[in-house]
């Protein structure tokens, strides 16, 4: 059966169909490195660099001349605008909707024309996309003539997780269209883990040339040094690790994430941007108290790309984008297998190795040296909003912020706030004028002593902003502490002063919210005193 692939990327969606013996007759993507990667791994396929929206609106004769007929059409419109990780799900959806409607327009033009051969079509995207795809589209909805209705959500449409189809990644996606339901090959008891992926490839700095057996395709074996984009290390700087750990394990009310990664589960969703200082960062242990990012090859194996698949990018970042934006080949193979079964078509018994296009130049990261990233100063108008670390009790936390500053005039104002819960309905903010007498008297002397010790480490509010914008090295010779260091110090003091049980004891205060856990009261009182001190010394 023939397959056409729209928004083909580096070829992950097509790869599963290739492995199942389907004939790929057409592919298109707008991004040059994706088209190059597709051509390099699938010589002979008619793959073009073009705009799918433009193609979808071509006159009939031009459209039919460019896009060949096929029994199967697959497509994965770019999903960034629909992802919950993009601006917390509030990104502009208009371009994403245009891309989806362009794809559906192509489906309709092939499906409802005379003598159509199209039997199956699939759209893949993040789960949140479902609410932006209508239940049905008339010809007029898609800017076409006719009286047909296209119903994208019928049949086997639904959410599918790639880990149940053999890919070693916890990657949930929404699939819709007309296709038979793919059959799971894994369950929660036998999914492929991140540890199995890393063990199969071995130490990235290995120098031997022993055979590597592909964790996803056991009959595919390559000599270690033949495996591309694997033999290098991207080690993280200390400041990157601190930032990532804080975002992963102490990000307000978002759930805690493993740091480093939990090797006994499938990999988390592989991102298109392999960043370090982010909550979504995928961080691996590297020696004692050191950490690194996955290699391009490790990420590709997590996505179930075979180890003979090459990513034709000029840089590590481009290669990671090619991997992270893809449809896992194991997922697409399951879909291809279900279609083949429905059509009673046999599929190959063994993995068909890739024959690369030798005329396309390839950049291999093996042996590349990557310097540990140097910390850079923040912009002088950098914003700050964070709470006393790892101190959230009964949904309360104490935050330090400069959000109320005049950033245009560069007049900085730091504030202490008590925040409760999160979300539009539940979140509340309190700024009571707390007096020390509202704290049990037995703690007064210790609190005063602590404040007398910590006050000399800060100065006025504008200078506090300057310290915040310094790098760790720039700050070392100074006597000053920045906001993170101040919050860390307060947390350490509270742990020294109060037992875990005492931290949760309820204290009555004179203003809203009228009662708070003791640790929150003391933390807020100290932070308020420090803010007042900085304001009073100007």
Short mmCIF file of C-alpha atoms in Angstrom, two decimals:
data_model
loop_
_atom_site.label_atom_id
_atom_site.label_comp_id
_atom_site.label_asym_id
_atom_site.label_seq_id
_atom_site.Cartn_x
_atom_site.Cartn_y
_atom_site.Cartn_z
CA UNK A 1 0.00 0.00 0.00
CA UNK A 2 1.11 3.54 -0.78
CA UNK A 3 1.61 6.25 1.86
CA UNK A 4 1.80 10.05 1.62
CA UNK A 5 3.25 11.92 4.62
CA UNK A 6 2.45 15.57 5.36
CA UNK A 7 4.45 17.58 7.90
CA UNK A 8 6.83 14.65 7.59
CA UNK A 9 9.58 16.07 9.82
CA UNK A 10 12.63 13.85 9.95
CA UNK A 11 10.56 10.82 8.96
CA UNK A 12 9.49 9.17 12.22
CA UNK A 13 5.87 8.67 11.14
CA UNK A 14 6.92 7.24 7.77
CA UNK A 15 9.61 5.05 9.36
CA UNK A 16 7.11 2.73 11.02
CA UNK A 17 5.31 2.29 7.71
CA UNK A 18 8.62 1.66 5.92
CA UNK A 19 9.44 -1.07 8.41
CA UNK A 20 6.02 -2.62 7.79
CA UNK A 21 6.68 -2.83 4.07
CA UNK A 22 4.49 0.05 2.87
CA UNK A 23 5.55 2.12 -0.14
CA UNK A 24 6.19 5.78 0.76
CA UNK A 25 5.36 7.75 -2.39
CA UNK A 26 5.30 11.36 -1.18
CA UNK A 27 6.43 13.46 1.78
CA UNK A 28 6.54 17.18 2.48
CA UNK A 29 7.85 19.47 5.19
CA UNK A 30 8.67 23.16 5.39
CA UNK A 31 11.92 22.80 7.40
CA UNK A 32 15.13 22.16 5.47
CA UNK A 33 16.92 19.90 8.02
CA UNK A 34 13.79 17.73 8.24
CA UNK A 35 13.62 17.29 4.48
CA UNK A 36 17.34 16.53 4.36
CA UNK A 37 17.01 13.94 7.14
CA UNK A 38 14.05 12.35 5.40
CA UNK A 39 15.93 12.13 2.09
CA UNK A 40 19.05 10.79 3.77
CA UNK A 41 17.23 7.89 5.39
CA UNK A 42 14.67 7.18 2.65
CA UNK A 43 16.40 7.51 -0.72
CA UNK A 44 14.04 7.33 -3.66
CA UNK A 45 11.02 8.83 -1.89
CA UNK A 46 9.62 11.96 -3.51
CA UNK A 47 10.12 14.33 -0.57
CA UNK A 48 9.83 18.08 -1.10
CA UNK A 49 10.33 21.23 0.95
CA UNK A 50 7.08 23.17 0.71
CA UNK A 51 4.24 24.77 2.67
CA UNK A 52 1.36 22.38 3.36
CA UNK A 53 -1.12 25.28 3.57
CA UNK A 54 -0.06 26.39 0.08
CA UNK A 55 -0.36 22.85 -1.27
CA UNK A 56 -3.81 22.40 0.25
CA UNK A 57 -5.11 25.47 -1.63
CA UNK A 58 -3.65 24.67 -5.08
CA UNK A 59 -6.02 24.45 -8.07
CA UNK A 60 -7.15 20.89 -8.74
CA UNK A 61 -4.84 20.23 -11.68
CA UNK A 62 -1.75 21.51 -9.84
CA UNK A 63 -2.74 19.73 -6.64
CA UNK A 64 -3.19 16.37 -8.35
CA UNK A 65 0.02 16.78 -10.33
CA UNK A 66 2.00 17.41 -7.14
CA UNK A 67 0.34 15.04 -4.64
CA UNK A 68 0.10 11.43 -5.86
CA UNK A 69 -2.80 9.20 -4.97
CA UNK A 70 -2.23 6.84 -2.06
CA UNK A 71 -4.24 4.41 0.02
CA UNK A 72 -2.87 5.92 3.24
CA UNK A 73 -2.20 9.52 4.28
CA UNK A 74 -0.42 10.35 7.53
CA UNK A 75 0.34 13.70 9.06
CA UNK A 76 1.56 15.36 12.22
CA UNK A 77 0.94 19.13 12.07
CA UNK A 78 3.34 21.10 14.32
CA UNK A 79 1.96 20.88 17.85
CA UNK A 80 3.81 23.61 19.77
CA UNK A 81 0.82 25.94 20.08
CA UNK A 82 -1.38 23.16 21.49
CA UNK A 83 1.14 21.89 24.04
CA UNK A 84 0.42 22.59 27.72
CA UNK A 85 4.16 23.27 28.16
CA UNK A 86 3.93 26.25 25.79
CA UNK A 87 2.96 29.30 27.89
CA UNK A 88 1.06 26.93 30.22
CA UNK A 89 -1.31 26.07 27.40
CA UNK A 90 -2.15 29.71 26.61
CA UNK A 91 -0.19 30.06 23.38
CA UNK A 92 -1.87 31.41 20.25
CA UNK A 93 -3.70 28.50 18.59
CA UNK A 94 -4.61 30.22 15.30
CA UNK A 95 -1.64 29.01 13.22
CA UNK A 96 -1.99 25.50 14.67
CA UNK A 97 -5.66 25.42 13.64
CA UNK A 98 -4.75 26.65 10.15
CA UNK A 99 -2.23 23.82 9.77
CA UNK A 100 -4.75 21.21 10.92
CA UNK A 101 -7.41 22.53 8.57
CA UNK A 102 -4.90 22.51 5.70
CA UNK A 103 -4.21 18.84 6.41
CA UNK A 104 -7.94 18.04 6.62
CA UNK A 105 -8.48 19.93 3.36
CA UNK A 106 -5.92 17.64 1.68
CA UNK A 107 -7.63 14.57 3.17
CA UNK A 108 -11.01 15.75 1.90
CA UNK A 109 -9.69 16.50 -1.59
CA UNK A 110 -8.27 12.98 -1.88
CA UNK A 111 -11.09 11.17 -0.10
CA UNK A 112 -14.10 12.71 -1.80
CA UNK A 113 -12.84 12.97 -5.38
CA UNK A 114 -14.02 10.64 -8.10
CA UNK A 115 -12.30 7.25 -8.16
CA UNK A 116 -10.60 7.92 -4.83
CA UNK A 117 -8.20 5.24 -3.61
CA UNK A 118 -7.73 6.73 -0.12
CA UNK A 119 -8.79 4.19 2.53
CA UNK A 120 -6.99 5.26 5.72
CA UNK A 121 -5.77 8.55 7.14
CA UNK A 122 -4.28 9.53 10.49
CA UNK A 123 -3.62 12.85 12.22
CA UNK A 124 -1.20 12.82 15.19
CA UNK A 125 -0.83 15.61 17.74
CA UNK A 126 -0.67 16.37 21.47
CA UNK A 127 -3.78 15.35 23.49
CA UNK A 128 -4.91 18.97 23.97
CA UNK A 129 -5.49 19.29 20.23
CA UNK A 130 -8.74 17.33 20.42
CA UNK A 131 -10.77 20.31 21.58
CA UNK A 132 -9.59 22.34 18.58
CA UNK A 133 -10.65 19.77 15.97
CA UNK A 134 -14.36 19.99 15.23
CA UNK A 135 -16.62 16.95 15.26
CA UNK A 136 -17.32 17.42 11.57
CA UNK A 137 -16.23 19.60 8.68
CA UNK A 138 -18.41 20.41 5.70
CA UNK A 139 -16.92 21.20 2.31
CA UNK A 140 -17.59 24.89 2.98
CA UNK A 141 -15.73 24.68 6.32
CA UNK A 142 -12.62 23.63 4.41
CA UNK A 143 -13.09 26.12 1.56
CA UNK A 144 -14.06 23.39 -0.90
CA UNK A 145 -17.03 22.67 -3.16
CA UNK A 146 -19.33 19.73 -2.57
CA UNK A 147 -21.76 18.40 0.00
CA UNK A 148 -19.51 15.98 1.89
CA UNK A 149 -18.89 15.85 5.65
CA UNK A 150 -15.54 14.82 7.14
CA UNK A 151 -15.71 13.42 10.68
CA UNK A 152 -12.18 13.30 12.17
CA UNK A 153 -13.00 11.82 15.58
CA UNK A 154 -14.79 8.65 14.43
CA UNK A 155 -13.56 5.08 14.63
CA UNK A 156 -10.40 4.31 16.59
CA UNK A 157 -9.63 7.96 17.32
CA UNK A 158 -8.35 8.53 20.85
CA UNK A 159 -5.36 9.03 23.11
CA UNK A 160 -2.49 6.58 22.72
CA UNK A 161 0.73 6.26 24.71
CA UNK A 162 3.81 5.23 22.74
CA UNK A 163 5.21 3.24 25.68
CA UNK A 164 2.51 0.58 25.17
CA UNK A 165 3.57 0.09 21.55
CA UNK A 166 7.24 -0.56 22.25
CA UNK A 167 8.76 2.94 22.40
CA UNK A 168 10.75 3.53 25.62
CA UNK A 169 9.05 6.89 26.25
CA UNK A 170 5.99 7.98 28.17
CA UNK A 171 4.61 9.96 25.22
CA UNK A 172 0.85 10.36 25.04
CA UNK A 173 -0.66 11.67 21.81
CA UNK A 174 -4.09 12.08 20.24
CA UNK A 175 -4.67 10.17 17.02
CA UNK A 176 -7.72 10.78 14.89
CA UNK A 177 -8.91 9.91 11.40
CA UNK A 178 -9.91 6.64 9.76
CA UNK A 179 -7.72 3.73 10.81
CA UNK A 180 -8.02 0.41 12.68
CA UNK A 181 -7.08 0.39 16.34
CA UNK A 182 -3.40 -0.49 16.89
CA UNK A 183 -2.66 -3.42 19.20
CA UNK A 184 -0.61 -2.87 22.34
CA UNK A 185 2.56 -4.93 22.64
CA UNK A 186 3.52 -3.77 26.15
CA UNK A 187 1.88 -3.21 29.51
CA UNK A 188 2.96 -1.42 32.68
CA UNK A 189 4.81 -4.51 33.85
CA UNK A 190 7.07 -4.93 30.82
CA UNK A 191 7.54 -1.48 29.25
CA UNK A 192 11.07 -0.70 28.09
CA UNK A 193 12.85 1.48 30.66
CA UNK A 194 15.30 4.33 30.35
CA UNK A 195 17.94 2.17 32.04
CA UNK A 196 17.57 -0.47 29.34
CA UNK A 197 18.08 2.18 26.67
CA UNK A 198 21.22 3.59 28.30
CA UNK A 199 22.65 0.15 29.08
CA UNK A 200 22.15 -1.01 25.50
CA UNK A 201 24.21 1.89 24.14
CA UNK A 202 26.81 1.87 26.90
CA UNK A 203 29.02 4.69 28.13
CA UNK A 204 29.02 7.50 25.56
CA UNK A 205 32.81 7.73 25.94
CA UNK A 206 33.41 4.05 25.25
CA UNK A 207 36.29 3.43 22.86
CA UNK A 208 35.69 -0.23 22.04
CA UNK A 209 34.04 -1.35 18.84
CA UNK A 210 31.94 -4.19 20.17
CA UNK A 211 28.50 -4.79 18.73
CA UNK A 212 25.58 -2.75 20.01
CA UNK A 213 22.23 -4.49 19.84
CA UNK A 214 19.37 -2.07 19.26
CA UNK A 215 17.08 -2.14 22.31
CA UNK A 216 14.07 -1.50 20.06
CA UNK A 217 15.05 -3.78 17.14
CA UNK A 218 16.94 -6.84 18.49
CA UNK A 219 17.92 -8.07 15.03
CA UNK A 220 19.70 -4.77 14.29
CA UNK A 221 23.35 -4.78 15.42
CA UNK A 222 26.07 -2.24 14.70
CA UNK A 223 29.66 -1.83 15.81
CA UNK A 224 29.78 0.75 18.61
CA UNK A 225 31.72 3.33 16.61
CA UNK A 226 29.26 3.04 13.72
CA UNK A 227 26.46 4.37 15.90
CA UNK A 228 26.28 8.09 15.12
CA UNK A 229 25.71 11.04 17.49
CA UNK A 230 26.45 8.94 20.58
CA UNK A 231 30.09 9.26 21.59
CA UNK A 232 30.29 12.61 23.36
CA UNK A 233 29.34 14.20 26.69
CA UNK A 234 27.40 17.39 27.32
CA UNK A 235 28.10 18.01 30.99
CA UNK A 236 26.03 20.51 32.95
CA UNK A 237 27.38 23.44 34.93
CA UNK A 238 26.56 23.68 38.63
CA UNK A 239 24.22 26.63 38.12
CA UNK A 240 22.26 24.71 35.48
CA UNK A 241 21.82 21.75 37.82
CA UNK A 242 20.65 23.97 40.68
CA UNK A 243 18.11 25.69 38.46
CA UNK A 244 16.79 22.45 37.00
CA UNK A 245 16.50 20.76 40.39
CA UNK A 246 14.64 23.72 41.85
CA UNK A 247 12.19 23.81 38.94
CA UNK A 248 11.65 20.05 39.01
CA UNK A 249 11.22 19.52 42.71
CA UNK A 250 10.05 22.84 44.11
CA UNK A 251 7.89 24.46 41.43
CA UNK A 252 4.96 25.78 43.46
CA UNK A 253 2.14 23.26 43.30
CA UNK A 254 3.27 21.38 40.23
CA UNK A 255 4.19 17.80 41.02
CA UNK A 256 7.72 16.83 41.91
CA UNK A 257 9.86 15.33 39.19
CA UNK A 258 12.85 13.05 39.53
CA UNK A 259 16.32 14.59 39.61
CA UNK A 260 18.18 13.02 37.93
CA UNK A 261 15.84 10.96 35.76
CA UNK A 262 14.20 7.81 37.14
CA UNK A 263 15.94 5.06 35.16
CA UNK A 264 13.44 2.38 36.14
CA UNK A 265 10.62 3.85 34.04
CA UNK A 266 10.31 4.70 30.37
CA UNK A 267 11.81 8.07 29.52
CA UNK A 268 9.63 11.10 30.00
CA UNK A 269 8.37 12.79 26.85
CA UNK A 270 11.39 13.71 24.75
CA UNK A 271 11.32 17.44 24.06
CA UNK A 272 12.35 19.16 20.84
CA UNK A 273 14.58 21.52 22.81
CA UNK A 274 17.12 19.60 24.90
CA UNK A 275 17.61 22.41 27.40
CA UNK A 276 19.19 22.10 30.84
CA UNK A 277 17.80 24.89 33.01
CA UNK A 278 14.13 24.01 32.70
CA UNK A 279 11.53 21.92 34.48
CA UNK A 280 11.23 19.70 31.39
CA UNK A 281 15.00 19.16 31.21
CA UNK A 282 15.99 15.51 30.89
CA UNK A 283 19.02 15.14 33.15
CA UNK A 284 21.14 12.03 33.65
CA UNK A 285 23.66 11.29 36.38
CA UNK A 286 27.29 11.48 35.30
CA UNK A 287 29.83 10.34 37.85
CA UNK A 288 29.68 11.62 41.42
CA UNK A 289 27.58 14.77 41.85
CA UNK A 290 27.82 15.56 38.15
CA UNK A 291 25.11 15.53 35.52
CA UNK A 292 24.72 15.55 31.76
CA UNK A 293 22.12 15.76 29.03
CA UNK A 294 21.28 12.71 26.90
CA UNK A 295 23.14 12.34 23.63
CA UNK A 296 21.17 12.73 20.42
CA UNK A 297 21.38 8.96 19.95
CA UNK A 298 20.10 8.22 23.44
CA UNK A 299 17.14 10.54 22.85
CA UNK A 300 16.52 8.90 19.47
CA UNK A 301 16.48 5.45 21.05
CA UNK A 302 14.03 6.71 23.67
CA UNK A 303 11.84 7.72 20.72
CA UNK A 304 12.33 4.23 19.20
CA UNK A 305 14.34 5.35 16.16
CA UNK A 306 16.60 2.52 15.01
CA UNK A 307 20.33 2.98 15.67
CA UNK A 308 21.06 3.13 11.93
CA UNK A 309 18.81 6.20 11.53
CA UNK A 310 20.82 9.37 10.91
CA UNK A 311 19.81 12.94 11.81
CA UNK A 312 21.10 15.39 9.23
CA UNK A 313 21.54 18.51 11.32
CA UNK A 314 24.56 20.80 11.43
CA UNK A 315 24.36 21.16 15.21
CA UNK A 316 23.37 19.25 18.32
CA UNK A 317 20.35 21.53 18.78
CA UNK A 318 18.99 20.86 15.29
CA UNK A 319 19.44 17.11 15.73
CA UNK A 320 17.57 17.15 19.05
CA UNK A 321 14.74 19.11 17.42
CA UNK A 322 14.51 16.51 14.64
CA UNK A 323 14.23 13.77 17.26
CA UNK A 324 11.88 15.51 19.68
CA UNK A 325 9.38 16.66 17.04
CA UNK A 326 8.99 13.18 15.56
CA UNK A 327 6.33 10.52 15.83
CA UNK A 328 7.94 7.48 17.51
CA UNK A 329 8.50 4.86 14.79
CA UNK A 330 7.24 2.08 17.09
CA UNK A 331 3.93 3.93 17.39
CA UNK A 332 3.63 4.38 13.64
CA UNK A 333 4.65 0.75 13.09
CA UNK A 334 1.74 -0.36 15.27
CA UNK A 335 -0.61 1.73 13.13
CA UNK A 336 0.88 0.34 9.92
CA UNK A 337 0.62 -3.20 11.27
CA UNK A 338 -3.06 -2.70 12.12
CA UNK A 339 -3.77 -1.45 8.60
CA UNK A 340 -1.82 -4.34 7.05
CA UNK A 341 -3.82 -6.79 9.17
CA UNK A 342 -7.10 -5.21 8.07
CA UNK A 343 -6.00 -5.51 4.45
CA UNK A 344 -4.60 -9.02 4.96
CA UNK A 345 -1.18 -7.88 3.76
CA UNK A 346 1.91 -9.65 5.12
CA UNK A 347 4.64 -7.53 6.74
CA UNK A 348 8.40 -8.20 6.93
CA UNK A 349 9.57 -10.59 9.65
CA UNK A 350 12.85 -8.73 10.23
CA UNK A 351 13.94 -5.14 10.55
CA UNK A 352 14.86 -3.80 7.06
CA UNK A 353 18.12 -1.87 7.49
CA UNK A 354 18.39 1.66 6.15
CA UNK A 355 20.41 2.42 3.03
CA UNK A 356 21.47 6.05 3.39
CA UNK A 357 21.76 8.50 0.52
CA UNK A 358 25.53 8.76 0.12
CA UNK A 359 25.24 12.04 -1.81
CA UNK A 360 23.94 13.92 1.25
CA UNK A 361 26.60 15.21 3.61
CA UNK A 362 26.32 14.11 7.24
CA UNK A 363 27.69 15.75 10.39
CA UNK A 364 28.42 13.22 13.15
CA UNK A 365 28.72 14.44 16.75
CA UNK A 366 30.91 11.51 17.74
CA UNK A 367 34.13 12.76 19.32
CA UNK A 368 32.84 16.32 19.60
CA UNK A 369 34.01 18.26 22.68
CA UNK A 370 31.42 20.43 24.40
CA UNK A 371 32.62 22.96 26.96
CA UNK A 372 30.71 23.25 30.22
CA UNK A 373 28.45 26.25 29.83
CA UNK A 374 29.57 29.47 31.52
CA UNK A 375 27.01 31.29 33.64
CA UNK A 376 26.03 34.67 32.22
CA UNK A 377 24.80 37.71 34.15
CA UNK A 378 21.06 38.29 34.09
CA UNK A 379 19.62 41.35 32.40
CA UNK A 380 19.54 44.31 34.77
CA UNK A 381 15.72 44.27 34.64
CA UNK A 382 15.40 40.52 35.28
CA UNK A 383 12.25 39.58 37.18
CA UNK A 384 12.13 37.38 40.27
CA UNK A 385 9.33 35.48 41.96
CA UNK A 386 10.08 32.51 44.18
CA UNK A 387 9.15 31.09 47.55
CA UNK A 388 11.13 29.90 50.55
CA UNK A 389 12.38 26.63 49.04
CA UNK A 390 10.60 23.36 49.76
CA UNK A 391 8.33 25.07 52.30
CA UNK A 392 4.70 24.64 51.31
CA UNK A 393 2.41 23.83 54.24
CA UNK A 394 -1.38 23.47 53.96
CA UNK A 395 -1.11 25.08 50.50
CA UNK A 396 0.61 28.21 51.91
CA UNK A 397 4.01 29.48 50.78
CA UNK A 398 6.04 32.65 51.41
CA UNK A 399 7.25 34.40 48.27
CA UNK A 400 9.83 37.07 47.53
CA UNK A 401 9.20 39.05 44.35
CA UNK A 402 10.29 42.15 42.45
CA UNK A 403 7.26 42.09 40.15
CA UNK A 404 5.98 45.43 41.49
CA UNK A 405 9.10 47.31 40.35
CA UNK A 406 9.16 50.06 37.75
CA UNK A 407 11.26 48.17 35.23
CA UNK A 408 11.14 51.01 32.70
CA UNK A 409 12.66 53.52 35.10
CA UNK A 410 14.73 50.79 36.76
CA UNK A 411 13.37 51.59 40.19
CA UNK A 412 13.22 48.25 41.97
CA UNK A 413 10.84 47.19 44.69
CA UNK A 414 11.07 43.89 46.52
CA UNK A 415 8.08 42.49 48.39
CA UNK A 416 7.24 39.61 50.70
CA UNK A 417 3.90 37.87 50.10
CA UNK A 418 1.99 34.89 51.40
CA UNK A 419 0.40 32.86 48.62
CA UNK A 420 -2.27 30.23 48.98
CA UNK A 421 -2.90 27.45 46.45
CA UNK A 422 -2.98 28.16 42.71
CA UNK A 423 -5.34 28.61 39.79
CA UNK A 424 -7.88 31.32 39.03
CA UNK A 425 -10.49 29.98 41.44
CA UNK A 426 -8.41 29.05 44.49
CA UNK A 427 -5.27 31.21 44.44
CA UNK A 428 -5.07 33.97 47.04
CA UNK A 429 -2.41 36.44 48.15
CA UNK A 430 -1.98 37.92 51.62
CA UNK A 431 0.30 40.68 52.92
CA UNK A 432 -0.57 41.07 56.62
CA UNK A 433 1.32 43.61 58.74
CA UNK A 434 2.66 40.90 61.04
CA UNK A 435 4.09 41.82 64.44
CA UNK A 436 6.61 39.70 66.35
CA UNK A 437 4.18 39.48 69.29
CA UNK A 438 1.97 37.27 67.09
CA UNK A 439 4.76 34.68 67.10
CA UNK A 440 5.15 32.57 70.27
CA UNK A 441 7.48 34.44 72.63
CA UNK A 442 9.94 31.57 73.04
CA UNK A 443 11.17 32.18 69.46
CA UNK A 444 11.61 35.98 69.71
CA UNK A 445 15.23 36.12 70.86
CA UNK A 446 16.41 33.61 68.26
CA UNK A 447 14.59 35.45 65.48
CA UNK A 448 16.12 38.79 66.51
CA UNK A 449 19.59 37.21 66.62
CA UNK A 450 19.12 35.71 63.17
CA UNK A 451 17.95 39.03 61.73
CA UNK A 452 20.95 40.84 63.19
CA UNK A 453 23.26 38.30 61.50
CA UNK A 454 21.54 38.28 58.13
CA UNK A 455 20.85 42.00 57.64
CA UNK A 456 24.49 42.90 56.83
CA UNK A 457 24.32 40.53 53.85
CA UNK A 458 21.81 42.73 51.99
CA UNK A 459 21.72 46.40 51.07
CA UNK A 460 19.11 48.65 49.43
CA UNK A 461 16.55 47.39 46.93
CA UNK A 462 18.32 48.63 43.80
CA UNK A 463 21.58 47.03 44.93
CA UNK A 464 19.74 43.82 45.78
CA UNK A 465 18.58 43.75 42.15
CA UNK A 466 22.17 44.21 40.97
CA UNK A 467 23.33 41.33 43.17
CA UNK A 468 20.53 39.16 41.77
CA UNK A 469 21.76 39.84 38.23
CA UNK A 470 25.37 38.84 39.02
CA UNK A 471 26.77 35.42 38.26
CA UNK A 472 27.79 33.16 41.14
CA UNK A 473 31.46 33.97 40.49
CA UNK A 474 30.82 37.71 40.44
CA UNK A 475 29.01 37.46 43.76
CA UNK A 476 31.67 35.40 45.57
CA UNK A 477 34.06 38.27 46.45
CA UNK A 478 31.20 40.45 47.71
CA UNK A 479 29.58 40.25 51.17
CA UNK A 480 26.14 40.31 49.57
CA UNK A 481 23.48 37.66 49.15
CA UNK A 482 20.99 37.53 46.31
CA UNK A 483 17.34 36.53 46.57
CA UNK A 484 17.91 32.79 46.14
CA UNK A 485 20.63 32.79 48.79
CA UNK A 486 18.43 34.80 51.17
CA UNK A 487 15.53 32.38 50.76
CA UNK A 488 17.87 29.40 51.22
CA UNK A 489 19.20 30.96 54.43
CA UNK A 490 15.70 31.51 55.81
CA UNK A 491 14.76 27.92 55.05
CA UNK A 492 17.87 26.61 56.80
CA UNK A 493 17.10 28.79 59.83
CA UNK A 494 13.50 27.55 60.05
CA UNK A 495 14.68 23.94 59.93
CA UNK A 496 17.15 24.70 62.71
CA UNK A 497 14.57 26.53 64.83
CA UNK A 498 11.53 24.25 64.41
CA UNK A 499 10.95 20.53 64.32
CA UNK A 500 8.82 19.28 61.42
CA UNK A 501 5.88 18.99 63.80
CA UNK A 502 6.35 22.52 65.14
CA UNK A 503 6.49 23.89 61.59
CA UNK A 504 2.89 22.82 60.99
CA UNK A 505 1.44 24.13 64.27
CA UNK A 506 -1.29 26.70 63.65
CA UNK A 507 -0.76 30.30 64.78
CA UNK A 508 -3.56 32.87 65.01
CA UNK A 509 -2.79 36.31 63.53
CA UNK A 510 -4.74 39.57 63.47
CA UNK A 511 -5.32 39.86 59.71
CA UNK A 512 -6.37 37.59 56.91
CA UNK A 513 -6.01 34.68 56.60
CA UNK A 514 -6.18 34.87 60.47
CA UNK A 515 -4.41 31.54 61.01
CA UNK A 516 -1.27 30.10 59.45
CA UNK A 517 1.27 27.32 60.02
CA UNK A 518 4.05 28.51 62.36
CA UNK A 519 6.83 28.05 59.78
CA UNK A 520 4.92 30.22 57.30
CA UNK A 521 4.40 32.92 59.93
CA UNK A 522 8.07 33.01 60.94
CA UNK A 523 9.29 32.85 57.33
CA UNK A 524 7.00 35.71 56.33
CA UNK A 525 7.95 37.80 59.36
CA UNK A 526 11.68 37.42 58.64
CA UNK A 527 11.30 38.10 54.91
CA UNK A 528 9.14 41.16 55.59
CA UNK A 529 11.75 42.45 58.05
CA UNK A 530 14.47 42.04 55.43
CA UNK A 531 12.40 43.82 52.77
CA UNK A 532 11.67 46.67 55.21
CA UNK A 533 15.37 46.88 56.03
CA UNK A 534 16.31 47.16 52.36
CA UNK A 535 13.70 49.85 51.78
CA UNK A 536 14.71 51.75 54.90
CA UNK A 537 18.40 51.96 53.96
CA UNK A 538 17.89 53.84 50.69
#
